[in-house]
Coordinates of C-alpha atoms in Angstrom, one line a residue:
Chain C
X1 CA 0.0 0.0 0.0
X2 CA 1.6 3.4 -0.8
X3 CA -0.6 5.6 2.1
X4 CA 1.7 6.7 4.5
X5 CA -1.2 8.1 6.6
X6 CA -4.3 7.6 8.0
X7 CA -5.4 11.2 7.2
X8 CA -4.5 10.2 3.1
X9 CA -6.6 7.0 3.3
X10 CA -9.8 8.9 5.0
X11 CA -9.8 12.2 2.5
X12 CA -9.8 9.3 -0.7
X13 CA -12.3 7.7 1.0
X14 CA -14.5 11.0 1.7
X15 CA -13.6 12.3 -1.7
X16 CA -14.4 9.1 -3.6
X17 CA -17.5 8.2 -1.3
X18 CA -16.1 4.6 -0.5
X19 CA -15.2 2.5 2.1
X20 CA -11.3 2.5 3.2
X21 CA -11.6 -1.1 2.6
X22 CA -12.2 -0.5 -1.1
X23 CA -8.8 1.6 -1.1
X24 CA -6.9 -1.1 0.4
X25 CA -8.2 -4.1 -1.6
X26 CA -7.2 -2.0 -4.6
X27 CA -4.2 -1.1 -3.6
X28 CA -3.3 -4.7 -2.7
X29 CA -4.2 -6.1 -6.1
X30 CA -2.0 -3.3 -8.1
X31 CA 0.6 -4.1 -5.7
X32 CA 0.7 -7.8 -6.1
X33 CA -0.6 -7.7 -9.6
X34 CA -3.1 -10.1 -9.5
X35 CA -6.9 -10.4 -9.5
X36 CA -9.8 -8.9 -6.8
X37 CA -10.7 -12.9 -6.4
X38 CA -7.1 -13.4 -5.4
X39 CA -6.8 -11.2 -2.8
X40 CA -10.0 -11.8 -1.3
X41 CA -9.3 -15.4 -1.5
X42 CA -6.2 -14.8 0.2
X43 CA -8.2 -12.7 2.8
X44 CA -10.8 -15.9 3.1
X45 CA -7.9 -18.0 4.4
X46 CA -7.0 -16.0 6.9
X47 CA -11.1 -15.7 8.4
X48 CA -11.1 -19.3 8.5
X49 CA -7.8 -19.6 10.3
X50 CA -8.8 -16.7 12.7
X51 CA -12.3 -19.1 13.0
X52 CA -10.6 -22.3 13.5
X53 CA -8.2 -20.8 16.8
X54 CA -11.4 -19.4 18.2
X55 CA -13.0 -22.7 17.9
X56 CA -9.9 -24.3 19.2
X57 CA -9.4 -22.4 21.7
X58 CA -12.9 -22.8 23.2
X59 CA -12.1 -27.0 23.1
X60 CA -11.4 -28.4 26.9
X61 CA -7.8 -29.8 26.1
X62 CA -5.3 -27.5 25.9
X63 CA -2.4 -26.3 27.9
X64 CA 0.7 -24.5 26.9
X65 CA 3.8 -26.3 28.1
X66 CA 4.5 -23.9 31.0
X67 CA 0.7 -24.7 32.2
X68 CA -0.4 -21.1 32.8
X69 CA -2.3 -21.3 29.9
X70 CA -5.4 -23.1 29.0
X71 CA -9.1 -23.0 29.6
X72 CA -9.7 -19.0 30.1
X73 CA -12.2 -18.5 27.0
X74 CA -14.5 -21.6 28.0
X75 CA -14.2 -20.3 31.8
X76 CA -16.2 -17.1 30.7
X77 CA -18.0 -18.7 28.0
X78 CA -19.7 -21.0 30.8
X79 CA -20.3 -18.7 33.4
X80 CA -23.7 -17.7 34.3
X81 CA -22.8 -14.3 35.6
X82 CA -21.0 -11.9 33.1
X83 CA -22.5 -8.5 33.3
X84 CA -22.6 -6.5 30.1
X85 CA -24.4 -8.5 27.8
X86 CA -23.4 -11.2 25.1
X87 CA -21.9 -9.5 23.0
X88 CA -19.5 -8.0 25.7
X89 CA -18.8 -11.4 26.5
X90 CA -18.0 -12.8 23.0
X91 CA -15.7 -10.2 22.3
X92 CA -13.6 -11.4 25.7
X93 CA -14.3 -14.9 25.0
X94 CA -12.7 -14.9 21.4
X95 CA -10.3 -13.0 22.4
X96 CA -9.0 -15.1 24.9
X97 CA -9.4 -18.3 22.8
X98 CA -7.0 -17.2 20.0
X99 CA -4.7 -16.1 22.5
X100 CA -4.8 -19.4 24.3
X101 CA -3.8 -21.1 21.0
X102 CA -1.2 -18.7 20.6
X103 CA 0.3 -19.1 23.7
X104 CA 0.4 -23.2 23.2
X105 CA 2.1 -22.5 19.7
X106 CA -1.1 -23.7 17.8
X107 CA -2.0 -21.7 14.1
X108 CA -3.4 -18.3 14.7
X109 CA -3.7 -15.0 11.9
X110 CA -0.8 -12.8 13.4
X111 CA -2.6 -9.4 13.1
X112 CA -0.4 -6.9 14.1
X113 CA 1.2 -9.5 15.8
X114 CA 0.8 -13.1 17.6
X115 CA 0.9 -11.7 21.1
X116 CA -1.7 -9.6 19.8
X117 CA -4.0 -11.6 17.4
X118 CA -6.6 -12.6 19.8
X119 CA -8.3 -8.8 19.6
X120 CA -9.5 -8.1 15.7
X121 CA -10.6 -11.9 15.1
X122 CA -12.7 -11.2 18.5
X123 CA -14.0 -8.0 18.2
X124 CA -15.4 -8.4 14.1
X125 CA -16.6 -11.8 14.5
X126 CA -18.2 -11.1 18.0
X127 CA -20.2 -8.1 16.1
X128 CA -20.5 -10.3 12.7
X129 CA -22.6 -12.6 15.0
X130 CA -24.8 -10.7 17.2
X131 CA -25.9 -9.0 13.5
X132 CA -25.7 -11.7 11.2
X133 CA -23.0 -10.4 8.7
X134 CA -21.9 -12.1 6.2
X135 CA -18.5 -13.2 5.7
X136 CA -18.0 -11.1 3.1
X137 CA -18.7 -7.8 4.6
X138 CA -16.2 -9.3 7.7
X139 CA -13.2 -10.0 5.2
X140 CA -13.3 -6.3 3.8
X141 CA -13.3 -5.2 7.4
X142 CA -10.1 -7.2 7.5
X143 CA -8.3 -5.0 5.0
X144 CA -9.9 -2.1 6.9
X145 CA -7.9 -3.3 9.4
X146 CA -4.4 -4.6 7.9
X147 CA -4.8 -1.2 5.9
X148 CA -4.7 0.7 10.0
X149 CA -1.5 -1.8 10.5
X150 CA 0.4 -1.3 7.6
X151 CA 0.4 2.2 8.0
X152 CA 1.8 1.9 12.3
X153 CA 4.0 -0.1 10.8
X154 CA 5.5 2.2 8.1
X155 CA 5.2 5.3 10.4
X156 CA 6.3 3.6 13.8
X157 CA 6.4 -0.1 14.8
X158 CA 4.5 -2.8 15.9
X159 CA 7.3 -4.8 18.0
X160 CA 6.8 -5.1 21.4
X161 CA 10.7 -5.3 21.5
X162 CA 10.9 -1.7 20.3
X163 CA 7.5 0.3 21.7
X164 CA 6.6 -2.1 24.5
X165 CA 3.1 -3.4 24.2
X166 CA 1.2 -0.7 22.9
X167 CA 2.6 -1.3 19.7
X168 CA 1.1 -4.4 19.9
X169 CA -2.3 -4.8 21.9
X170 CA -2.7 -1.1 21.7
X171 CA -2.7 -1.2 18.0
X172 CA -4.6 -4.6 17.7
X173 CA -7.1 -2.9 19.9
X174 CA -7.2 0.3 17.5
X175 CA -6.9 -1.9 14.0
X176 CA -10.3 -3.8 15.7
X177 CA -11.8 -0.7 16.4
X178 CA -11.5 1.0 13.6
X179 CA -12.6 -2.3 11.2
X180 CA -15.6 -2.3 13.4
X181 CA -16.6 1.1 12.7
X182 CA -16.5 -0.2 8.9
X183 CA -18.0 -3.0 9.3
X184 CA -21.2 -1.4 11.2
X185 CA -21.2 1.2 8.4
X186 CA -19.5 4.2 10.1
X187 CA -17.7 6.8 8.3
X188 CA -14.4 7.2 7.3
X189 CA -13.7 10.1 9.7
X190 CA -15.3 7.5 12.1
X191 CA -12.9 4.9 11.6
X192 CA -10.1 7.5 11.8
X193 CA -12.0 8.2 15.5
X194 CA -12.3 4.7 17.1
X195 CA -8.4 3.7 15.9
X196 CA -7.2 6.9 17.4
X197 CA -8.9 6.9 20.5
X198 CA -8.4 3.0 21.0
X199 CA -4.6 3.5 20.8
X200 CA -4.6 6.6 22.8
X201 CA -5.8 5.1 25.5
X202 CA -3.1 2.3 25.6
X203 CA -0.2 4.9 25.1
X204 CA 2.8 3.5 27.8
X205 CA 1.3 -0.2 28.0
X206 CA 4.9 -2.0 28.7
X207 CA 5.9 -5.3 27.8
X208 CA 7.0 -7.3 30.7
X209 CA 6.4 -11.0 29.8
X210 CA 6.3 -13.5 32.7
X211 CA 9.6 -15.8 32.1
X212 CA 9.6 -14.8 29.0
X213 CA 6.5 -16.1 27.7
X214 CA 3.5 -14.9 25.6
X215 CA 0.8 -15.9 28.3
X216 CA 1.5 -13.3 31.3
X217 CA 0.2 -10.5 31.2
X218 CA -0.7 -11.2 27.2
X219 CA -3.6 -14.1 27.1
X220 CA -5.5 -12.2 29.0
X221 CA -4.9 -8.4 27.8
X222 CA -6.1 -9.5 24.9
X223 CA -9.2 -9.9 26.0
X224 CA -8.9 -6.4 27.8
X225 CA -8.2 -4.9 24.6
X226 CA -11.0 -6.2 22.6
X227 CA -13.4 -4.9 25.1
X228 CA -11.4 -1.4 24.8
X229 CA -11.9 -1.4 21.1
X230 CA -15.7 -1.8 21.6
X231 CA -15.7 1.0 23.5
X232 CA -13.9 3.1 21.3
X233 CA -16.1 1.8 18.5
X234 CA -19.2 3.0 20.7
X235 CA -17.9 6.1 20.8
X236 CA -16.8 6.6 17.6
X237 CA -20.2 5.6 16.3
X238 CA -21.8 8.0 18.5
X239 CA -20.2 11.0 17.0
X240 CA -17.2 11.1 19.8
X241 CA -14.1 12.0 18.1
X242 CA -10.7 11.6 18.9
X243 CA -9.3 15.6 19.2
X244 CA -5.9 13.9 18.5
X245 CA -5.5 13.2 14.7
X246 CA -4.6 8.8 14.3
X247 CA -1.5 10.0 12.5
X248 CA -0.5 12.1 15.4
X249 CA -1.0 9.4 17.8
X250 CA 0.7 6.9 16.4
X251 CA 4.1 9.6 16.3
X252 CA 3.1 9.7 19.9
X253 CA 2.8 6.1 20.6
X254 CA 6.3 5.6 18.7
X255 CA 8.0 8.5 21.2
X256 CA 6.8 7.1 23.9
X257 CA 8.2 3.7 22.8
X258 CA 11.5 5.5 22.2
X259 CA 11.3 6.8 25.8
X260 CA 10.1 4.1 27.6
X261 CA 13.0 1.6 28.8
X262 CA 14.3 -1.6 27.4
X263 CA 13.9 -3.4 30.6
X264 CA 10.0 -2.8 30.0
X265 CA 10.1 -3.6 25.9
X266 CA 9.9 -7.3 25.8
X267 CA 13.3 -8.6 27.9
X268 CA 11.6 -9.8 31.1
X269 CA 13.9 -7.2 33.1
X270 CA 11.5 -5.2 34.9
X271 CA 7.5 -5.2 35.6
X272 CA 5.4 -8.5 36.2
X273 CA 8.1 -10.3 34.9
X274 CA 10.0 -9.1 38.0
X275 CA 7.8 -9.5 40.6
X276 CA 8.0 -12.0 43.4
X277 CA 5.5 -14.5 41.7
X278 CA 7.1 -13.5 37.8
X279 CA 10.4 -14.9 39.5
X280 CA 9.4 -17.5 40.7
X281 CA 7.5 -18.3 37.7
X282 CA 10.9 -18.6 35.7
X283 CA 12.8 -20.1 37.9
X284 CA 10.3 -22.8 38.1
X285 CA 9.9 -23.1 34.3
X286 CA 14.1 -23.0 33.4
X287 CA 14.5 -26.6 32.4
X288 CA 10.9 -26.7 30.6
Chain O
X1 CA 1.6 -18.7 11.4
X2 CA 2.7 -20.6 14.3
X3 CA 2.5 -18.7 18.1
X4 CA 3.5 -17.6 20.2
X5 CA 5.1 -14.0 18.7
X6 CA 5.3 -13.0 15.5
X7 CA 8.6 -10.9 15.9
X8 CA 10.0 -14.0 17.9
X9 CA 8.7 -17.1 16.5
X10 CA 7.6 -15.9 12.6
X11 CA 9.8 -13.6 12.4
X12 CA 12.6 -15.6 13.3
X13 CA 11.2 -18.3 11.2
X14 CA 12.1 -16.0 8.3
X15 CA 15.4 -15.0 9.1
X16 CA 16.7 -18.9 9.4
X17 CA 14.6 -19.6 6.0
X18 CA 16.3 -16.8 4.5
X19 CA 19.8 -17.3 6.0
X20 CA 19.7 -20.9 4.6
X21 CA 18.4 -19.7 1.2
X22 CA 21.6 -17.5 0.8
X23 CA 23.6 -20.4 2.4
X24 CA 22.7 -22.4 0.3
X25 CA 24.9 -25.2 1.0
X26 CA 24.3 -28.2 3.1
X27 CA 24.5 -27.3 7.1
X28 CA 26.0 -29.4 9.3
X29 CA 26.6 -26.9 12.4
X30 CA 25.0 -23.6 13.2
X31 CA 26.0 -21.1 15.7
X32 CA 23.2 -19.1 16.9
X33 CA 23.8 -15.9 18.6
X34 CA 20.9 -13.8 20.3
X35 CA 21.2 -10.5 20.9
X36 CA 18.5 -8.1 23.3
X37 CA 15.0 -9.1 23.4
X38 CA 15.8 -12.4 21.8
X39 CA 18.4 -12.9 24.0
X40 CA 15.8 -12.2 26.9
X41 CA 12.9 -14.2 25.8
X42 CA 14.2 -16.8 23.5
X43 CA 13.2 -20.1 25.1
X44 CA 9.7 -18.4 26.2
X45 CA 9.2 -17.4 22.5
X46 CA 10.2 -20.3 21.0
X47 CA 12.7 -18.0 19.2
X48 CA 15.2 -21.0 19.2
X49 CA 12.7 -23.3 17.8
X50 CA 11.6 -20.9 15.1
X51 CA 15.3 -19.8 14.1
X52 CA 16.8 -23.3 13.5
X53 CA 13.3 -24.5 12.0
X54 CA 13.7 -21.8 9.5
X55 CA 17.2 -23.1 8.4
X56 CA 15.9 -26.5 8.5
X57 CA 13.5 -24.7 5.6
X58 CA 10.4 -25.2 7.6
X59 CA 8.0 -21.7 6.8
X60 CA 5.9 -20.0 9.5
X61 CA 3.5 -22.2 9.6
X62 CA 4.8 -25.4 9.5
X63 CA 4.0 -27.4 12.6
X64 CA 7.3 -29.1 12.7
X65 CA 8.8 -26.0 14.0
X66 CA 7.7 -26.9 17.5
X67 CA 9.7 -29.8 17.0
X68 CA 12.9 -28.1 15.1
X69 CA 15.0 -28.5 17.7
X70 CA 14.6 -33.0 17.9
X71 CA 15.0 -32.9 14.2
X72 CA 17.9 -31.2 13.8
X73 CA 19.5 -33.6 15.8
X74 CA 18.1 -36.2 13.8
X75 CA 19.1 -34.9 10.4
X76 CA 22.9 -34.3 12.5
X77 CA 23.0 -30.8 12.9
X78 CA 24.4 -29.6 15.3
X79 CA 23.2 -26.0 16.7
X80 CA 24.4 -23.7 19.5
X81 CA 22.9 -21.0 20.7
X82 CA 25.1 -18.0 22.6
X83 CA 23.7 -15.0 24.2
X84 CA 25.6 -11.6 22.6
X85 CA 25.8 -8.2 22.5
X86 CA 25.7 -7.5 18.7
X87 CA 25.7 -3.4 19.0
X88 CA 23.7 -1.2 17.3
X89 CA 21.4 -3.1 16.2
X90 CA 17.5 -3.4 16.6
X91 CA 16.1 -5.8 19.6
X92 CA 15.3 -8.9 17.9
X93 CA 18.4 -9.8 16.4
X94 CA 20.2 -12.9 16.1
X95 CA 23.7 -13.3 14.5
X96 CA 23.5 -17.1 12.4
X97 CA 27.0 -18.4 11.7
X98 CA 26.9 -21.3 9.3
X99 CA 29.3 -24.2 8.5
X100 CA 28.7 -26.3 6.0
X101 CA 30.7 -29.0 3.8
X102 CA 32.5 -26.1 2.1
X103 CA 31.8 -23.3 3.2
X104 CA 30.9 -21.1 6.5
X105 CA 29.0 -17.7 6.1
X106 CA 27.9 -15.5 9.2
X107 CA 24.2 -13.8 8.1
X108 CA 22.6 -11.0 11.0
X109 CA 19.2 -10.7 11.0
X110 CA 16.3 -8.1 12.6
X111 CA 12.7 -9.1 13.3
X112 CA 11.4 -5.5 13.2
X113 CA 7.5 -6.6 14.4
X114 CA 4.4 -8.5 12.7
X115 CA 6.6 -11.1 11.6
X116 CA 8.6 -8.6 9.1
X117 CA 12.1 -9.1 9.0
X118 CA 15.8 -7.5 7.6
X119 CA 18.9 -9.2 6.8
X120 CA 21.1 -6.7 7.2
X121 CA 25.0 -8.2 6.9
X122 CA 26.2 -11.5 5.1
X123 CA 29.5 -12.0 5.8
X124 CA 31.2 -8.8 5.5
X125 CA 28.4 -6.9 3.6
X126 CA 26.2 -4.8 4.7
X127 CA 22.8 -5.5 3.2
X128 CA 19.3 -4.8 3.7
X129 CA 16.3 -6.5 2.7
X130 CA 12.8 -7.8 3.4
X131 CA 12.5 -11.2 2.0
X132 CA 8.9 -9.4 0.9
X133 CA 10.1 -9.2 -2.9
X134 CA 11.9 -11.5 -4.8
X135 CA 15.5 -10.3 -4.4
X136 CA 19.2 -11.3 -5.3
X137 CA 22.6 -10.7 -3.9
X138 CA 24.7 -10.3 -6.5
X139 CA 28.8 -10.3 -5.9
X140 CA 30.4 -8.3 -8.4
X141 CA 33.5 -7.1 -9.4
X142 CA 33.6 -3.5 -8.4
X143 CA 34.5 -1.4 -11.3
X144 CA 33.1 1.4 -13.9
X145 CA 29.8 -0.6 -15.7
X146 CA 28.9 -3.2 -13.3
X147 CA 26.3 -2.7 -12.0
X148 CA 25.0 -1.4 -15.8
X149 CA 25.5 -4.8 -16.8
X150 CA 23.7 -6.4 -14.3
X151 CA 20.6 -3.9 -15.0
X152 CA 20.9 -4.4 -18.5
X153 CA 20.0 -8.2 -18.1
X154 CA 17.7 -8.1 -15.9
X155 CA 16.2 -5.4 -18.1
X156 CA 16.0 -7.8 -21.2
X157 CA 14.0 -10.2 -18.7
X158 CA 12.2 -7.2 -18.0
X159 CA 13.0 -7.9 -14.8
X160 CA 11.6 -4.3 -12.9
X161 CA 13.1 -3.2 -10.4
X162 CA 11.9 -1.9 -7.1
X163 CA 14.9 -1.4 -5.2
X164 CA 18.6 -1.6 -5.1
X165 CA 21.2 -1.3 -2.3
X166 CA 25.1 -1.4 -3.3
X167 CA 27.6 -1.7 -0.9
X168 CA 31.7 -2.8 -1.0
X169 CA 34.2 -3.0 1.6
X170 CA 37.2 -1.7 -0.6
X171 CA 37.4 -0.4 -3.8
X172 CA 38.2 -2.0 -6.8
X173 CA 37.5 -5.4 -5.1
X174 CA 34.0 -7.0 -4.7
X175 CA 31.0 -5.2 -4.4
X176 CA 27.7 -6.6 -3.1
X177 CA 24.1 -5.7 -4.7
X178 CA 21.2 -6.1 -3.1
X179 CA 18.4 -5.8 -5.9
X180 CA 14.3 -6.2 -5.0
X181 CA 12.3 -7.2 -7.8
X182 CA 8.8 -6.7 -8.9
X183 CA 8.7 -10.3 -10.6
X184 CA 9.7 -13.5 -9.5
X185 CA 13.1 -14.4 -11.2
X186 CA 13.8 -17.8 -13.2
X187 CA 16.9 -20.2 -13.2
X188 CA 18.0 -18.8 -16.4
X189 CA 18.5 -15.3 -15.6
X190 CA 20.2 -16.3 -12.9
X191 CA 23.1 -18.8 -15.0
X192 CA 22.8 -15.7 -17.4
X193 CA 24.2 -13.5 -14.4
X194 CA 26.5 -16.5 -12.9
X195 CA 27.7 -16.8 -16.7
X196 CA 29.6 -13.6 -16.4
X197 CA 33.4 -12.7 -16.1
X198 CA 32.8 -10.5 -13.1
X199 CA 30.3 -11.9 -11.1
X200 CA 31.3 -13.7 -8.7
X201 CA 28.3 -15.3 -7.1
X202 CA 24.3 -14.8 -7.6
X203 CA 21.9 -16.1 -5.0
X204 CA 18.1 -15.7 -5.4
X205 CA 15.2 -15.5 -2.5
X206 CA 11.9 -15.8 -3.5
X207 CA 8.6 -14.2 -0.7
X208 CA 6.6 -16.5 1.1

């Protein structure tokens, strides 16, 4: 895609009165020279990957090989007392499930990244569901959102290793939000909106792993950061804005990566990978 | 792909895929240096697994990777890995040095996030590329014309191309070119390009 910013992709939209997933299909078959069925095939693959780990990840047997992971999603999923409604619920029950089959190294979509791919799958086919929308609509949401990514990661980064987690759940939780917005039929503008003030709202989350693994704090922000998204997509779609510009957030988000410490960017130095329990935690897992 | 990270475990996936493309001979031993967050996280990662899968020429989402490690001791070879400090470099970087029948070549690669990934040094030369286009590494005689020639014939296979980093250590001696390509390249451009007085050596990576 050759859109270095957000701003770009939501004036063509505006001034061509189409979707920002239209842009980004189109861009993607000029790039790869190939046909519209191509790349929506392409796209197809990855919705039935991101539908298989959510289905897997709601089965009863699995456990990653440290054994803190396993059995989150279908914990919520079977509890008779989540407040919030279903559709809160789904979107932190998918969530979770992908991220459980990440975390036992099982097939997942990685979008932005696998520590982070629990949150889009979740939050578009939680929607998808509760309004019956077809598969079609959901997979040009998906280049909504790998459209959002593409440009964090030409104008910033989405390594964990280099902005700490907001690069990574706080983007997943933005490129959800935003591909909701066009998936409900929001505006452009609107889908500028929800990404913005998704990731705003994460700005400074650290990385600090648990012995090194992606399961603490990560199975679980995942499904934190899919209900964030939701919110920001209710706002969005209610004619909040975000008085922050996306493209000026994401500069922000990548200064305060540059600022934050290494011992807090994916090393297990510092943080919940430090504490008494996160020590303990690796010294118990060094011969796994 | 395969989880857990796709910096760590794709990403990493890539760089050993890529690092054995270039190699290209047959690896007996591999010396694995991790540098930063890899060096930090590695085993929680799987960023070993994922590394030596890769040179075993397993792709990110083969399920053997999980198993990389057991079956390079069953196809004999033998890997080390060493914690480093490499400098200067970005987080998620590990230094591969190779030894094969003939040959040993030292490749340093970056996972830069989302499973995208640089090689940036072979050996002595500084390179820089994705992986994301079909590219070669061409060595070259350094001297007036080269690097014309080497356009030239890929411009009769009109070959397009996107990108093009030159490097060389000292003049007049070999210079490396790193060229990204809009098309996927075939065998005979390549012996077309190996067929030449002063080019040393062609090697070819295709995306994936």
């Amino acid at each position: 895609m050759h859109y270095n910013r957000i701003e770009n992709l939501i004036d063509k939209a505006v001034q061509d009165d189409i979707k920002i997933s239209q842009i980004v299909i189109e861009e993607e078959i000029e790039e790869r020279e190939t046909t519209r069925t191509a790349v929506i095939e392409k796209m197809n693959e990855n919705l039935n990957v991101m539908k298989e780990s959510i289905k897997e990840g709601l089965k009863k047997d699995h456990t990653s090989a440290s054994g803190l992971t396993g059995g989150e999603a279908l914990t919520m999923q079977n509890s008779d007392n989540i407040l919030g409604g279903n559709l809160y619920r789904d979107v932190v029950v998918k969530a979770l499930a992908v991220s459980e089959i990440n975390a036992c190294m099982g097939k997942v979509v990685a979008g932005p990244t696998a520590g982070a791919s629990g949150i889009v799958p979740a939050v578009l086919l939680s929607l998808a569901e509760k309004y019956d929308i077809e598969d079609e609509k959901i997979i040009k949401a998906l280049f909504t959102a790998g459209g959002l990514g593409e440009i964090v990661s030409k104008k910033a980064t989405l390594a964990g290793a280099e902005g700490g987690c907001q690069a990574e759940c706080g983007v997943g939780s933005a490129m959800a939000a935003g591909a909701a917005v066009d998936l409900m039929g929001g505006t452009p503008e609107q889908v500028g909106d929800a990404f913005a003030l998704a990731l705003k709202n994460l700005l400074g989350l650290v990385c600090d792993p648990v012995a090194g693994l992606v399961e603490v704090p990560c199975v679980k922000r995942n499904g934190f950061a899919a209900s964030h998204a939701l919110t920001a997509v209710n706002m969005a779609l209610s004619g909040i804005g975000s008085v922050i510009p996306p493209d000026e957030v994401i500069e922000a988000m990548m200064e305060v990566g540059d600022l934050m410490s290494v011992s807090l960017k994916e090393t297990s130095e510092a943080g919940l990978a430090t504490t008494e329990t996160g020590r303990k935690i690796a010294e118990d897992l060094k011969d796994i | 792909m395969i989880g857990p990270s796709s910096s760590h475990t794709a990403g990493a996936v890539k760089v050993g895929y890529l690092a054995r493309s270039i190699f290209k001979d047959k690896l007996n031993k591999a010396d694995i240096h991790l540098h930063g967050s890899f060096a930090r996280t590695f085993k929680g990662h799987g960023t070993d697994r994922a590394l030596v899968g890769g040179l075993l020429g397993f792709k990110p989402d083969d399920e053997r990777i999980r198993n990389s490690l057991q079956i390079a001791k069953e196809r004999n070879v033998e890997i080390d890995f060493n914690l480093s400090d490499l400098r200067g470099v970005h987080p998620n970087t590990a230094k591969l040095d190779l030894v094969g029948e003939n040959k040993e070549m030292s490749i340093i690669g970056s996972s830069i996030g989302g499973s995208r990934i640089k090689i940036i040094q072979i050996d002595d030369y500084e390179v820089d590329f994705s992986g994301e286009m079909p590219t070669l590494w061409v060595l070259h005689k350094d001297e007036p014309g080269e690097i014309g020639i080497i356009t030239s014939i890929l411009g009769n296979y009109k070959l397009n191309i996107a990108r093009m980093v030159v490097f060389r250590n000292k003049k007049g001696e070999v210079g490396s070119a790193i060229i990204e390509l809009d098309h996927k390249v075939n065998d005979y451009v390549i012996s077309n390009l190996e067929n030449m007085d002063d080019i040393y050596q062609v090697r070819y990576v295709e995306p994936f």
